[in-house]
PDB file of C-alpha atoms and ligand atoms in Angstrom:
ATOM      1  CA  MET R1388    -172.375-137.239  84.899  1.00  0.00           C
ATOM      2  CA  ARG R1389    -173.396-139.699  87.329  1.00  0.00           C
ATOM      3  CA  VAL R1390    -173.794-143.149  86.831  1.00  0.00           C
ATOM      4  CA  ILE R1391    -176.417-145.024  88.302  1.00  0.00           C
ATOM      5  CA  THR R1392    -176.621-148.593  88.681  1.00  0.00           C
ATOM      6  CA  THR R1393    -179.641-149.353  90.819  1.00  0.00           C
ATOM      7  CA  ILE R1394    -183.612-148.961  90.096  1.00  0.00           C
ATOM      8  CA  LYS R1395    -184.433-146.973  93.538  1.00  0.00           C
ATOM      9  CA  GLU R1396    -181.283-144.578  93.266  1.00  0.00           C
ATOM     10  CA  LEU R1397    -182.391-143.646  89.926  1.00  0.00           C
ATOM     11  CA  GLN R1398    -186.676-143.186  90.806  1.00  0.00           C
ATOM     12  CA  THR R1399    -185.837-141.091  93.755  1.00  0.00           C
ATOM     13  CA  GLU R1400    -183.398-138.757  92.024  1.00  0.00           C
ATOM     14  CA  MET R1401    -185.354-138.465  88.905  1.00  0.00           C
ATOM     15  CA  ALA R1402    -188.824-137.750  91.438  1.00  0.00           C
ATOM     16  CA  LEU R1403    -186.272-135.081  93.106  1.00  0.00           C
ATOM     17  CA  GLN R1404    -185.470-133.247  89.661  1.00  0.00           C
ATOM     18  CA  LYS R1405    -189.466-133.609  88.422  1.00  0.00           C
ATOM     19  CA  LYS R1406    -190.299-131.691  91.631  1.00  0.00           C
ATOM     20  CA  LYS R1407    -187.871-128.879  90.692  1.00  0.00           C
ATOM     21  CA  ASP R1408    -189.926-129.384  87.310  1.00  0.00           C
ATOM     22  CA  LYS R1409    -187.028-130.539  84.958  1.00  0.00           C
ATOM     23  CA  THR R1410    -187.834-131.402  81.982  1.00  0.00           C
ATOM     24  CA  ILE R1411    -186.232-134.996  80.786  1.00  0.00           C
ATOM     25  CA  GLY R1412    -185.089-136.508  77.746  1.00  0.00           C
ATOM     26  CA  PHE R1413    -184.748-140.426  77.747  1.00  0.00           C
ATOM     27  CA  VAL R1414    -182.083-142.042  75.453  1.00  0.00           C
ATOM     28  CA  PRO R1415    -182.440-146.059  75.883  1.00  0.00           C
ATOM     29  CA  THR R1416    -179.939-147.656  74.062  1.00  0.00           C
ATOM     30  CA  MET R1417    -177.879-151.275  74.108  1.00  0.00           C
ATOM     31  CA  GLY R1418    -174.499-149.292  74.470  1.00  0.00           C
ATOM     32  CA  TYR R1419    -171.396-149.759  72.175  1.00  0.00           C
ATOM     33  CA  LEU R1420    -172.549-145.757  71.440  1.00  0.00           C
ATOM     34  CA  HIS R1421    -172.136-145.023  67.500  1.00  0.00           C
ATOM     35  CA  GLU R1422    -172.858-141.720  65.964  1.00  0.00           C
ATOM     36  CA  GLY R1423    -176.756-142.836  65.824  1.00  0.00           C
ATOM     37  CA  HIS R1424    -176.770-142.865  69.364  1.00  0.00           C
ATOM     38  CA  LEU R1425    -175.086-139.822  69.852  1.00  0.00           C
ATOM     39  CA  THR R1426    -177.546-138.186  67.120  1.00  0.00           C
ATOM     40  CA  LEU R1427    -180.126-138.954  69.549  1.00  0.00           C
ATOM     41  CA  ILE R1428    -178.273-137.799  72.645  1.00  0.00           C
ATOM     42  CA  ARG R1429    -177.598-134.321  71.045  1.00  0.00           C
ATOM     43  CA  ARG R1430    -181.082-133.945  70.507  1.00  0.00           C
ATOM     44  CA  ALA R1431    -182.450-134.873  73.681  1.00  0.00           C
ATOM     45  CA  ARG R1432    -179.925-132.321  74.919  1.00  0.00           C
ATOM     46  CA  GLN R1433    -181.314-129.802  73.187  1.00  0.00           C
ATOM     47  CA  GLU R1434    -184.795-130.233  74.155  1.00  0.00           C
ATOM     48  CA  ASN R1435    -184.489-130.943  77.501  1.00  0.00           C
ATOM     49  CA  ASP R1436    -183.219-128.996  81.374  1.00  0.00           C
ATOM     50  CA  LEU R1437    -181.841-133.037  81.876  1.00  0.00           C
ATOM     51  CA  VAL R1438    -180.392-135.958  79.781  1.00  0.00           C
ATOM     52  CA  VAL R1439    -180.642-139.442  81.108  1.00  0.00           C
ATOM     53  CA  VAL R1440    -179.175-142.329  78.823  1.00  0.00           C
ATOM     54  CA  SER R1441    -179.627-146.123  79.753  1.00  0.00           C
ATOM     55  CA  ILE R1442    -177.284-148.757  78.324  1.00  0.00           C
ATOM     56  CA  PHE R1443    -178.926-152.395  78.850  1.00  0.00           C
ATOM     57  CA  VAL R1444    -178.405-155.514  76.545  1.00  0.00           C
ATOM     58  CA  ASN R1445    -181.546-156.961  77.447  1.00  0.00           C
ATOM     59  CA  PRO R1446    -182.000-160.425  77.280  1.00  0.00           C
ATOM     60  CA  ILE R1447    -185.228-161.032  77.197  1.00  0.00           C
ATOM     61  CA  GLN R1448    -185.560-159.255  73.136  1.00  0.00           C
ATOM     62  CA  PHE R1449    -183.430-161.773  72.027  1.00  0.00           C
ATOM     63  CA  GLY R1450    -184.105-165.121  70.173  1.00  0.00           C
ATOM     64  CA  PRO R1451    -182.374-168.295  71.573  1.00  0.00           C
ATOM     65  CA  THR R1452    -179.813-168.597  68.645  1.00  0.00           C
ATOM     66  CA  GLU R1453    -179.202-164.892  68.588  1.00  0.00           C
ATOM     67  CA  ASP R1454    -176.420-162.831  69.254  1.00  0.00           C
ATOM     68  CA  TYR R1455    -176.967-161.654  72.998  1.00  0.00           C
ATOM     69  CA  THR R1456    -173.849-163.286  74.158  1.00  0.00           C
ATOM     70  CA  SER R1457    -171.635-161.869  70.848  1.00  0.00           C
ATOM     71  CA  TYR R1458    -173.392-158.594  71.270  1.00  0.00           C
ATOM     72  CA  PRO R1459    -170.393-156.008  71.492  1.00  0.00           C
ATOM     73  CA  ARG R1460    -170.034-154.323  74.796  1.00  0.00           C
ATOM     74  CA  ASP R1461    -167.768-151.645  76.046  1.00  0.00           C
ATOM     75  CA  PHE R1462    -169.153-149.708  79.007  1.00  0.00           C
ATOM     76  CA  GLU R1463    -165.671-147.996  79.770  1.00  0.00           C
ATOM     77  CA  ARG R1464    -165.900-146.090  75.885  1.00  0.00           C
ATOM     78  CA  ASP R1465    -169.637-145.548  76.328  1.00  0.00           C
ATOM     79  CA  ARG R1466    -168.981-143.454  79.469  1.00  0.00           C
ATOM     80  CA  VAL R1467    -166.102-141.133  78.219  1.00  0.00           C
ATOM     81  CA  LEU R1468    -168.640-140.741  74.932  1.00  0.00           C
ATOM     82  CA  ALA R1469    -171.763-139.947  77.235  1.00  0.00           C
ATOM     83  CA  GLU R1470    -170.205-137.553  79.374  1.00  0.00           C
ATOM     84  CA  TRP R1471    -168.336-136.078  76.437  1.00  0.00           C
ATOM     85  CA  GLU R1472    -172.367-135.318  75.282  1.00  0.00           C
ATOM     86  CA  ASN R1473    -172.722-133.570  78.472  1.00  0.00           C
ATOM     87  CA  VAL R1474    -175.270-136.423  79.897  1.00  0.00           C
ATOM     88  CA  ASP R1475    -176.418-136.018  83.468  1.00  0.00           C
ATOM     89  CA  TYR R1476    -177.483-139.717  84.524  1.00  0.00           C
ATOM     90  CA  LEU R1477    -175.756-142.547  82.805  1.00  0.00           C
ATOM     91  CA  PHE R1478    -178.203-145.808  83.738  1.00  0.00           C
ATOM     92  CA  TYR R1479    -176.270-148.807  83.479  1.00  0.00           C
ATOM     93  CA  PRO R1480    -178.174-151.421  85.264  1.00  0.00           C
ATOM     94  CA  SER R1481    -177.528-155.183  85.887  1.00  0.00           C
ATOM     95  CA  VAL R1482    -179.630-158.042  84.385  1.00  0.00           C
ATOM     96  CA  GLU R1483    -179.928-159.062  87.841  1.00  0.00           C
ATOM     97  CA  GLU R1484    -181.124-155.455  88.987  1.00  0.00           C
ATOM     98  CA  MET R1485    -183.852-155.448  86.046  1.00  0.00           C
ATOM     99  CA  TYR R1486    -185.106-159.048  86.198  1.00  0.00           C
ATOM    100  CA  PRO R1487    -184.514-160.085  89.977  1.00  0.00           C
ATOM    101  CA  HIS R1488    -187.024-162.632  89.585  1.00  0.00           C
ATOM    102  CA  LYS R1489    -188.975-164.410  86.729  1.00  0.00           C
ATOM    103  CA  LEU R1490    -191.722-161.664  85.544  1.00  0.00           C
ATOM    104  CA  SER R1491    -194.836-162.315  86.798  1.00  0.00           C
ATOM    105  CA  VAL R1492    -196.331-160.340  83.515  1.00  0.00           C
ATOM    106  CA  LYS R1493    -195.173-160.232  80.694  1.00  0.00           C
ATOM    107  CA  LEU R1494    -195.991-157.709  77.925  1.00  0.00           C
ATOM    108  CA  THR R1495    -197.351-158.954  74.280  1.00  0.00           C
ATOM    109  CA  VAL R1496    -197.747-157.028  71.472  1.00  0.00           C
ATOM    110  CA  GLN R1497    -200.331-157.843  69.350  1.00  0.00           C
ATOM    111  CA  ASP R1498    -200.607-155.051  66.758  1.00  0.00           C
ATOM    112  CA  ARG R1499    -197.842-153.806  63.897  1.00  0.00           C
ATOM    113  CA  THR R1500    -195.774-157.325  65.049  1.00  0.00           C
ATOM    114  CA  ASP R1501    -197.162-159.799  62.069  1.00  0.00           C
ATOM    115  CA  VAL R1502    -194.753-158.112  59.572  1.00  0.00           C
ATOM    116  CA  LEU R1503    -191.080-157.614  59.435  1.00  0.00           C
ATOM    117  CA  CYS R1504    -188.838-158.263  62.418  1.00  0.00           C
ATOM    118  CA  GLY R1505    -191.646-159.191  64.171  1.00  0.00           C
ATOM    119  CA  LYS R1506    -192.135-162.308  62.313  1.00  0.00           C
ATOM    120  CA  SER R1507    -188.784-162.696  61.687  1.00  0.00           C
ATOM    121  CA  ARG R1508    -187.685-162.561  65.414  1.00  0.00           C
ATOM    122  CA  PRO R1509    -190.868-164.013  67.621  1.00  0.00           C
ATOM    123  CA  GLY R1510    -191.086-162.619  71.245  1.00  0.00           C
ATOM    124  CA  HIS R1511    -188.565-159.590  70.080  1.00  0.00           C
ATOM    125  CA  PHE R1512    -191.229-157.185  69.995  1.00  0.00           C
ATOM    126  CA  ASP R1513    -192.591-158.310  73.899  1.00  0.00           C
ATOM    127  CA  GLY R1514    -188.831-158.042  74.898  1.00  0.00           C
ATOM    128  CA  VAL R1515    -188.883-154.330  73.787  1.00  0.00           C
ATOM    129  CA  ALA R1516    -191.962-153.303  75.053  1.00  0.00           C
ATOM    130  CA  THR R1517    -191.384-154.940  78.431  1.00  0.00           C
ATOM    131  CA  VAL R1518    -188.289-153.120  78.943  1.00  0.00           C
ATOM    132  CA  ILE R1519    -189.091-150.105  77.728  1.00  0.00           C
ATOM    133  CA  THR R1520    -192.203-150.105  79.537  1.00  0.00           C
ATOM    134  CA  LYS R1521    -190.224-150.656  83.053  1.00  0.00           C
ATOM    135  CA  LEU R1522    -187.162-148.205  82.092  1.00  0.00           C
ATOM    136  CA  PHE R1523    -190.775-145.125  81.365  1.00  0.00           C
ATOM    137  CA  ASN R1524    -191.372-146.486  84.497  1.00  0.00           C
ATOM    138  CA  ILE R1525    -188.213-146.247  86.651  1.00  0.00           C
ATOM    139  CA  VAL R1526    -187.168-142.555  84.476  1.00  0.00           C
ATOM    140  CA  MET R1527    -190.980-141.307  83.887  1.00  0.00           C
ATOM    141  CA  PRO R1528    -189.391-138.616  81.031  1.00  0.00           C
ATOM    142  CA  THR R1529    -190.644-136.093  79.581  1.00  0.00           C
ATOM    143  CA  ARG R1530    -189.401-136.911  76.196  1.00  0.00           C
ATOM    144  CA  ALA R1531    -188.020-140.816  74.431  1.00  0.00           C
ATOM    145  CA  TYR R1532    -185.498-140.526  71.544  1.00  0.00           C
ATOM    146  CA  PHE R1533    -185.659-143.034  69.429  1.00  0.00           C
ATOM    147  CA  GLY R1534    -184.069-143.702  66.187  1.00  0.00           C
ATOM    148  CA  LYS R1535    -185.459-144.709  62.892  1.00  0.00           C
ATOM    149  CA  LYS R1536    -183.641-147.227  61.825  1.00  0.00           C
ATOM    150  CA  ASP R1537    -185.583-149.344  64.060  1.00  0.00           C
ATOM    151  CA  ALA R1538    -188.620-148.086  62.373  1.00  0.00           C
ATOM    152  CA  GLN R1539    -190.892-151.205  63.650  1.00  0.00           C
ATOM    153  CA  GLN R1540    -189.632-150.275  66.586  1.00  0.00           C
ATOM    154  CA  VAL R1541    -190.856-146.976  66.897  1.00  0.00           C
ATOM    155  CA  ALA R1542    -194.408-148.198  65.583  1.00  0.00           C
ATOM    156  CA  VAL R1543    -194.639-150.705  68.001  1.00  0.00           C
ATOM    157  CA  ILE R1544    -193.810-148.167  71.276  1.00  0.00           C
ATOM    158  CA  GLU R1545    -195.827-145.569  69.609  1.00  0.00           C
ATOM    159  CA  GLY R1546    -198.308-148.217  70.970  1.00  0.00           C
ATOM    160  CA  VAL R1547    -197.049-149.120  74.298  1.00  0.00           C
ATOM    161  CA  ILE R1548    -197.412-145.248  74.858  1.00  0.00           C
ATOM    162  CA  ALA R1549    -201.084-144.914  73.446  1.00  0.00           C
ATOM    163  CA  ASP R1550    -201.983-147.687  75.191  1.00  0.00           C
ATOM    164  CA  PHE R1551    -200.341-147.909  78.954  1.00  0.00           C
ATOM    165  CA  ASN R1552    -201.208-144.140  78.806  1.00  0.00           C
ATOM    166  CA  PHE R1553    -197.775-142.955  79.671  1.00  0.00           C
ATOM    167  CA  PRO R1554    -197.043-139.159  79.275  1.00  0.00           C
ATOM    168  CA  ILE R1555    -194.392-139.203  77.108  1.00  0.00           C
ATOM    169  CA  GLU R1556    -193.851-137.571  73.883  1.00  0.00           C
ATOM    170  CA  LEU R1557    -191.919-140.088  71.624  1.00  0.00           C
ATOM    171  CA  VAL R1558    -189.464-138.402  68.900  1.00  0.00           C
ATOM    172  CA  ALA R1559    -188.055-140.343  65.755  1.00  0.00           C
ATOM    173  CA  VAL R1560    -185.063-139.667  64.667  1.00  0.00           C
ATOM    174  CA  ASP R1561    -183.954-139.849  61.075  1.00  0.00           C
ATOM    175  CA  ILE R1562    -180.986-142.913  60.647  1.00  0.00           C
ATOM    176  CA  VAL R1563    -177.320-141.759  60.822  1.00  0.00           C
ATOM    177  CA  ARG R1564    -175.074-143.330  57.937  1.00  0.00           C
ATOM    178  CA  GLU R1565    -171.551-144.084  57.519  1.00  0.00           C
ATOM    179  CA  ALA R1566    -169.710-142.164  54.716  1.00  0.00           C
ATOM    180  CA  ASP R1567    -170.811-145.376  51.709  1.00  0.00           C
ATOM    181  CA  GLY R1568    -174.251-145.335  53.338  1.00  0.00           C
ATOM    182  CA  LEU R1569    -174.412-148.357  55.493  1.00  0.00           C
ATOM    183  CA  ALA R1570    -176.766-147.328  58.778  1.00  0.00           C
ATOM    184  CA  LYS R1571    -174.353-147.142  61.677  1.00  0.00           C
ATOM    185  CA  SER R1572    -174.669-150.266  63.963  1.00  0.00           C
ATOM    186  CA  SER R1573    -173.108-151.016  67.153  1.00  0.00           C
ATOM    187  CA  ARG R1574    -173.641-154.499  65.183  1.00  0.00           C
ATOM    188  CA  ASN R1575    -171.237-153.891  62.462  1.00  0.00           C
ATOM    189  CA  VAL R1576    -168.000-154.656  63.968  1.00  0.00           C
ATOM    190  CA  ASN R1577    -169.502-157.914  63.618  1.00  0.00           C
ATOM    191  CA  LEU R1578    -169.094-158.117  59.907  1.00  0.00           C
ATOM    192  CA  LEU R1579    -166.028-160.152  58.484  1.00  0.00           C
ATOM    193  CA  PRO R1580    -163.675-157.482  56.186  1.00  0.00           C
ATOM    194  CA  GLU R1581    -165.108-158.679  53.706  1.00  0.00           C
ATOM    195  CA  GLU R1582    -168.876-158.383  54.394  1.00  0.00           C
ATOM    196  CA  ARG R1583    -168.148-154.705  55.569  1.00  0.00           C
ATOM    197  CA  LEU R1584    -167.283-154.058  51.750  1.00  0.00           C
ATOM    198  CA  GLU R1585    -170.700-155.687  50.736  1.00  0.00           C
ATOM    199  CA  ALA R1586    -173.155-154.756  53.440  1.00  0.00           C
ATOM    200  CA  PRO R1587    -173.295-150.925  51.663  1.00  0.00           C
ATOM    201  CA  ILE R1588    -175.454-152.506  48.895  1.00  0.00           C
ATOM    202  CA  LEU R1589    -177.883-152.528  51.610  1.00  0.00           C
ATOM    203  CA  PHE R1590    -178.745-148.943  51.535  1.00  0.00           C
ATOM    204  CA  LYS R1591    -177.473-148.776  47.478  1.00  0.00           C
ATOM    205  CA  SER R1592    -180.585-150.900  46.756  1.00  0.00           C
ATOM    206  CA  LEU R1593    -183.060-149.158  48.768  1.00  0.00           C
ATOM    207  CA  THR R1594    -182.241-146.158  46.651  1.00  0.00           C
ATOM    208  CA  ALA R1595    -181.834-148.279  43.444  1.00  0.00           C
ATOM    209  CA  ALA R1596    -185.519-148.917  43.924  1.00  0.00           C
ATOM    210  CA  THR R1597    -186.932-145.414  44.190  1.00  0.00           C
ATOM    211  CA  THR R1598    -185.938-144.516  40.483  1.00  0.00           C
ATOM    212  CA  PRO R1599    -188.513-147.255  39.224  1.00  0.00           C
ATOM    213  CA  ILE R1600    -190.999-145.506  41.612  1.00  0.00           C
ATOM    214  CA  ASP R1601    -189.676-142.655  40.346  1.00  0.00           C
ATOM    215  CA  GLN R1602    -190.804-143.669  36.827  1.00  0.00           C
ATOM    216  CA  GLY R1603    -194.090-144.465  37.670  1.00  0.00           C
ATOM    217  CA  GLU R1604    -193.786-148.317  38.809  1.00  0.00           C
ATOM    218  CA  ARG R1605    -196.803-148.694  41.788  1.00  0.00           C
ATOM    219  CA  ASN R1606    -196.716-152.627  42.235  1.00  0.00           C
ATOM    220  CA  PRO R1607    -194.692-153.124  45.409  1.00  0.00           C
ATOM    221  CA  ALA R1608    -193.762-157.024  44.280  1.00  0.00           C
ATOM    222  CA  LYS R1609    -192.095-155.272  41.256  1.00  0.00           C
ATOM    223  CA  ILE R1610    -189.629-153.217  43.851  1.00  0.00           C
ATOM    224  CA  GLU R1611    -188.985-155.346  45.869  1.00  0.00           C
ATOM    225  CA  ASN R1612    -187.430-158.083  43.197  1.00  0.00           C
ATOM    226  CA  VAL R1613    -185.244-155.321  42.321  1.00  0.00           C
ATOM    227  CA  ILE R1614    -184.178-154.942  45.896  1.00  0.00           C
ATOM    228  CA  LYS R1615    -183.159-158.551  46.422  1.00  0.00           C
ATOM    229  CA  GLU R1616    -181.762-159.391  42.676  1.00  0.00           C
ATOM    230  CA  MET R1617    -179.214-156.085  43.525  1.00  0.00           C
ATOM    231  CA  ILE R1618    -178.620-157.543  47.100  1.00  0.00           C
ATOM    232  CA  SER R1619    -178.217-161.282  46.325  1.00  0.00           C
ATOM    233  CA  ASN R1620    -175.890-160.131  43.027  1.00  0.00           C
ATOM    234  CA  GLU R1621    -173.703-157.880  44.976  1.00  0.00           C
ATOM    235  CA  SER R1622    -173.477-159.655  48.750  1.00  0.00           C
ATOM    236  CA  ASN R1623    -173.141-162.877  50.185  1.00  0.00           C
ATOM    237  CA  GLY R1624    -175.554-162.059  52.486  1.00  0.00           C
ATOM    238  CA  GLU R1625    -178.672-164.311  52.801  1.00  0.00           C
ATOM    239  CA  ILE R1626    -181.898-161.830  52.749  1.00  0.00           C
ATOM    240  CA  ASP R1627    -183.810-162.693  55.471  1.00  0.00           C
ATOM    241  CA  TYR R1628    -186.680-160.096  54.159  1.00  0.00           C
ATOM    242  CA  VAL R1629    -187.714-156.791  51.721  1.00  0.00           C
ATOM    243  CA  GLU R1630    -190.851-156.187  52.482  1.00  0.00           C
ATOM    244  CA  ILE R1631    -193.244-152.629  51.360  1.00  0.00           C
ATOM    245  CA  TYR R1632    -195.786-151.989  53.763  1.00  0.00           C
ATOM    246  CA  SER R1633    -198.034-148.745  54.911  1.00  0.00           C
ATOM    247  CA  TYR R1634    -196.226-146.853  57.466  1.00  0.00           C
ATOM    248  CA  PRO R1635    -196.927-146.305  60.218  1.00  0.00           C
ATOM    249  CA  GLN R1636    -199.339-149.065  60.195  1.00  0.00           C
ATOM    250  CA  LEU R1637    -197.442-151.983  58.757  1.00  0.00           C
ATOM    251  CA  LYS R1638    -200.192-153.411  56.557  1.00  0.00           C
ATOM    252  CA  PRO R1639    -199.577-154.554  52.947  1.00  0.00           C
ATOM    253  CA  VAL R1640    -200.322-152.599  50.096  1.00  0.00           C
ATOM    254  CA  LYS R1641    -201.131-153.754  46.568  1.00  0.00           C
ATOM    255  CA  THR R1642    -200.635-150.621  44.966  1.00  0.00           C
ATOM    256  CA  LEU R1643    -197.910-147.875  46.068  1.00  0.00           C
ATOM    257  CA  ALA R1644    -199.716-145.082  47.488  1.00  0.00           C
ATOM    258  CA  GLY R1645    -199.177-142.488  50.146  1.00  0.00           C
ATOM    259  CA  ARG R1646    -196.319-142.893  52.500  1.00  0.00           C
ATOM    260  CA  VAL R1647    -194.628-146.532  52.478  1.00  0.00           C
ATOM    261  CA  ILE R1648    -191.757-148.412  54.733  1.00  0.00           C
ATOM    262  CA  ILE R1649    -189.440-150.231  52.072  1.00  0.00           C
ATOM    263  CA  ALA R1650    -187.857-152.698  54.964  1.00  0.00           C
ATOM    264  CA  LEU R1651    -185.143-154.877  54.704  1.00  0.00           C
ATOM    265  CA  ALA R1652    -183.623-157.287  56.551  1.00  0.00           C
ATOM    266  CA  VAL R1653    -179.960-159.419  55.720  1.00  0.00           C
ATOM    267  CA  LYS R1654    -178.116-162.218  57.538  1.00  0.00           C
ATOM    268  CA  PHE R1655    -174.231-162.256  57.324  1.00  0.00           C
ATOM    269  CA  SER R1656    -172.035-164.732  58.823  1.00  0.00           C
ATOM    270  CA  LYS R1657    -172.112-163.165  62.737  1.00  0.00           C
ATOM    271  CA  VAL R1658    -174.683-160.791  62.253  1.00  0.00           C
ATOM    272  CA  ARG R1659    -178.407-159.674  60.834  1.00  0.00           C
ATOM    273  CA  LEU R1660    -178.594-155.940  59.076  1.00  0.00           C
ATOM    274  CA  ILE R1661    -181.342-153.808  59.070  1.00  0.00           C
ATOM    275  CA  ASP R1662    -182.220-150.648  56.997  1.00  0.00           C
ATOM    276  CA  ASN R1663    -185.229-149.099  55.649  1.00  0.00           C
ATOM    277  CA  VAL R1664    -186.051-146.007  53.704  1.00  0.00           C
ATOM    278  CA  ILE R1665    -189.557-144.184  54.386  1.00  0.00           C
ATOM    279  CA  ILE R1666    -190.912-142.813  50.826  1.00  0.00           C
ATOM    280  CA  GLU R1667    -193.865-140.189  50.344  1.00  0.00           C
ATOM    281  CA  ILE R1668    -195.614-141.454  46.785  1.00  0.00           C
ATOM    282  CA  ALA R1669    -196.484-138.464  45.297  1.00  0.00           C
ATOM    283  CA  GLY R1670    -199.806-137.717  43.811  1.00  0.00           C
ATOM    284  CA  SER R1671    -201.560-140.133  45.609  1.00  0.00           C
TER     285      SER R1671
HETATM  286  P1  AMP J 463    -179.649-150.098  70.390  1.00  0.00           P
HETATM  287  O1  AMP J 463    -179.108-149.487  70.877  1.00  0.00           O
HETATM  288  O2  AMP J 463    -179.464-150.713  68.731  1.00  0.00           O
HETATM  289  O3  AMP J 463    -181.239-150.341  71.124  1.00  0.00           O
HETATM  290  O4  AMP J 463    -180.722-148.264  69.488  1.00  0.00           O
HETATM  291  C1  AMP J 463    -180.729-147.133  70.815  1.00  0.00           C
HETATM  292  C2  AMP J 463    -180.984-146.556  70.230  1.00  0.00           C
HETATM  293  O5  AMP J 463    -180.393-145.862  68.870  1.00  0.00           O
HETATM  294  C3  AMP J 463    -182.779-146.865  69.094  1.00  0.00           C
HETATM  295  O6  AMP J 463    -183.771-146.488  69.133  1.00  0.00           O
HETATM  296  C4  AMP J 463    -181.864-147.343  67.681  1.00  0.00           C
HETATM  297  O7  AMP J 463    -183.294-147.316  66.724  1.00  0.00           O
HETATM  298  C5  AMP J 463    -181.183-145.997  67.450  1.00  0.00           C
HETATM  299  N1  AMP J 463    -180.037-146.288  66.694  1.00  0.00           N
HETATM  300  C6  AMP J 463    -179.319-146.857  66.276  1.00  0.00           C
HETATM  301  N2  AMP J 463    -178.914-146.487  65.007  1.00  0.00           N
HETATM  302  C7  AMP J 463    -178.974-145.727  64.478  1.00  0.00           C
HETATM  303  C8  AMP J 463    -178.364-144.968  63.381  1.00  0.00           C
HETATM  304  N3  AMP J 463    -177.727-145.403  62.863  1.00  0.00           N
HETATM  305  N4  AMP J 463    -179.984-143.782  63.192  1.00  0.00           N
HETATM  306  C9  AMP J 463    -180.153-142.951  63.942  1.00  0.00           C
HETATM  307  N5  AMP J 463    -180.691-144.354  65.075  1.00  0.00           N
HETATM  308  C10 AMP J 463    -180.147-144.847  65.558  1.00  0.00           C
END
C-alpha cells in the first residue's frame, strides 16, 4: 500500500493506472476507520483492480459550533487497517494541500437539502459536494462507494455525479451495525458510557415503527411520534429531527406509500448521531 499526501502525486499515479485500463474503486472517508468503512473497502476490493481510500476530515463541511476539532483521528491505526484490507493507495492530504487558499468557486447544493441534516446543518452539504468534487477530480475513479447511513449524502452525491457529468458509478452500501443495533460511526467513541448504553434506542425505535406500518398505519406524523416517544422515554438524547420522506427524492409524504426513508438525528452531550431505515410500503 502506498500512502500519498499530495494531489499531484496521486493524480499522476491515477493517470498512469488508467492508461493501463485499470478500474479504480474509491472510498472517501474521514478516517477513524470501523467495520462500516471496511465493508465499503471490501466491496471496492471485490469490484475493481485498484482501491483508493481517502482520509480527510473536511473542515468546510462542519459548522462553527460542530465537532471538527473533537472529531476522532488516528492515522496510524487507519494505516494498519487499510493495509490489512489490501488497499492500494491511501490518500491522506493535509488541509493546506486540499485548500491552499480561499476557494474561488464553491458548490451550493440546491436540491434535497431543505430537509433532515441539510436543514439542521446549514452549509454541510455544500462542503460535502465541494470536497467530493475535488476528490473525484483527483482520483477519477471508476466506482465510488458510500454508506446508506448517510442516506441524504448519497442522494446529494447522485446529484453531483449527474449534474457535473462525472463518469463514475455510485455504489451505495447497507448500514453496518454493532451487535446491539447501533449504527457504526467514528463518532460513537465520543459518547459517554451511559449514553453508549442508551444509543441503541435509535435503531430500536426505527425498527419498532415498522410494526404499526405493517398493521396498516399510513399517517407519517403518527409514526414519527411513536419514534420520538420511545427515544425521549429511554434516553437523555435531545431529538434534532425524526422525519419521513420519499426516497431518494426526499419530498414530504402525506400518506405512507412507495419507498420512504425514516430518518433521525439525536444530540448527546458531545456527539450528534444519525440513523435511518429505508422501507418499501407494500401494496402501494
Ligand atoms: P465518514 O468517515 O463518516 O465520512 O464515512 C465514510 C463513508 O463510510 C461514508 O460513505 C459513510 O456513509 C460510510 N459509513 C460510515 N458508517 C457506516 C456504517 N455504519 N455502515 C455503512 N457505511 C458507513
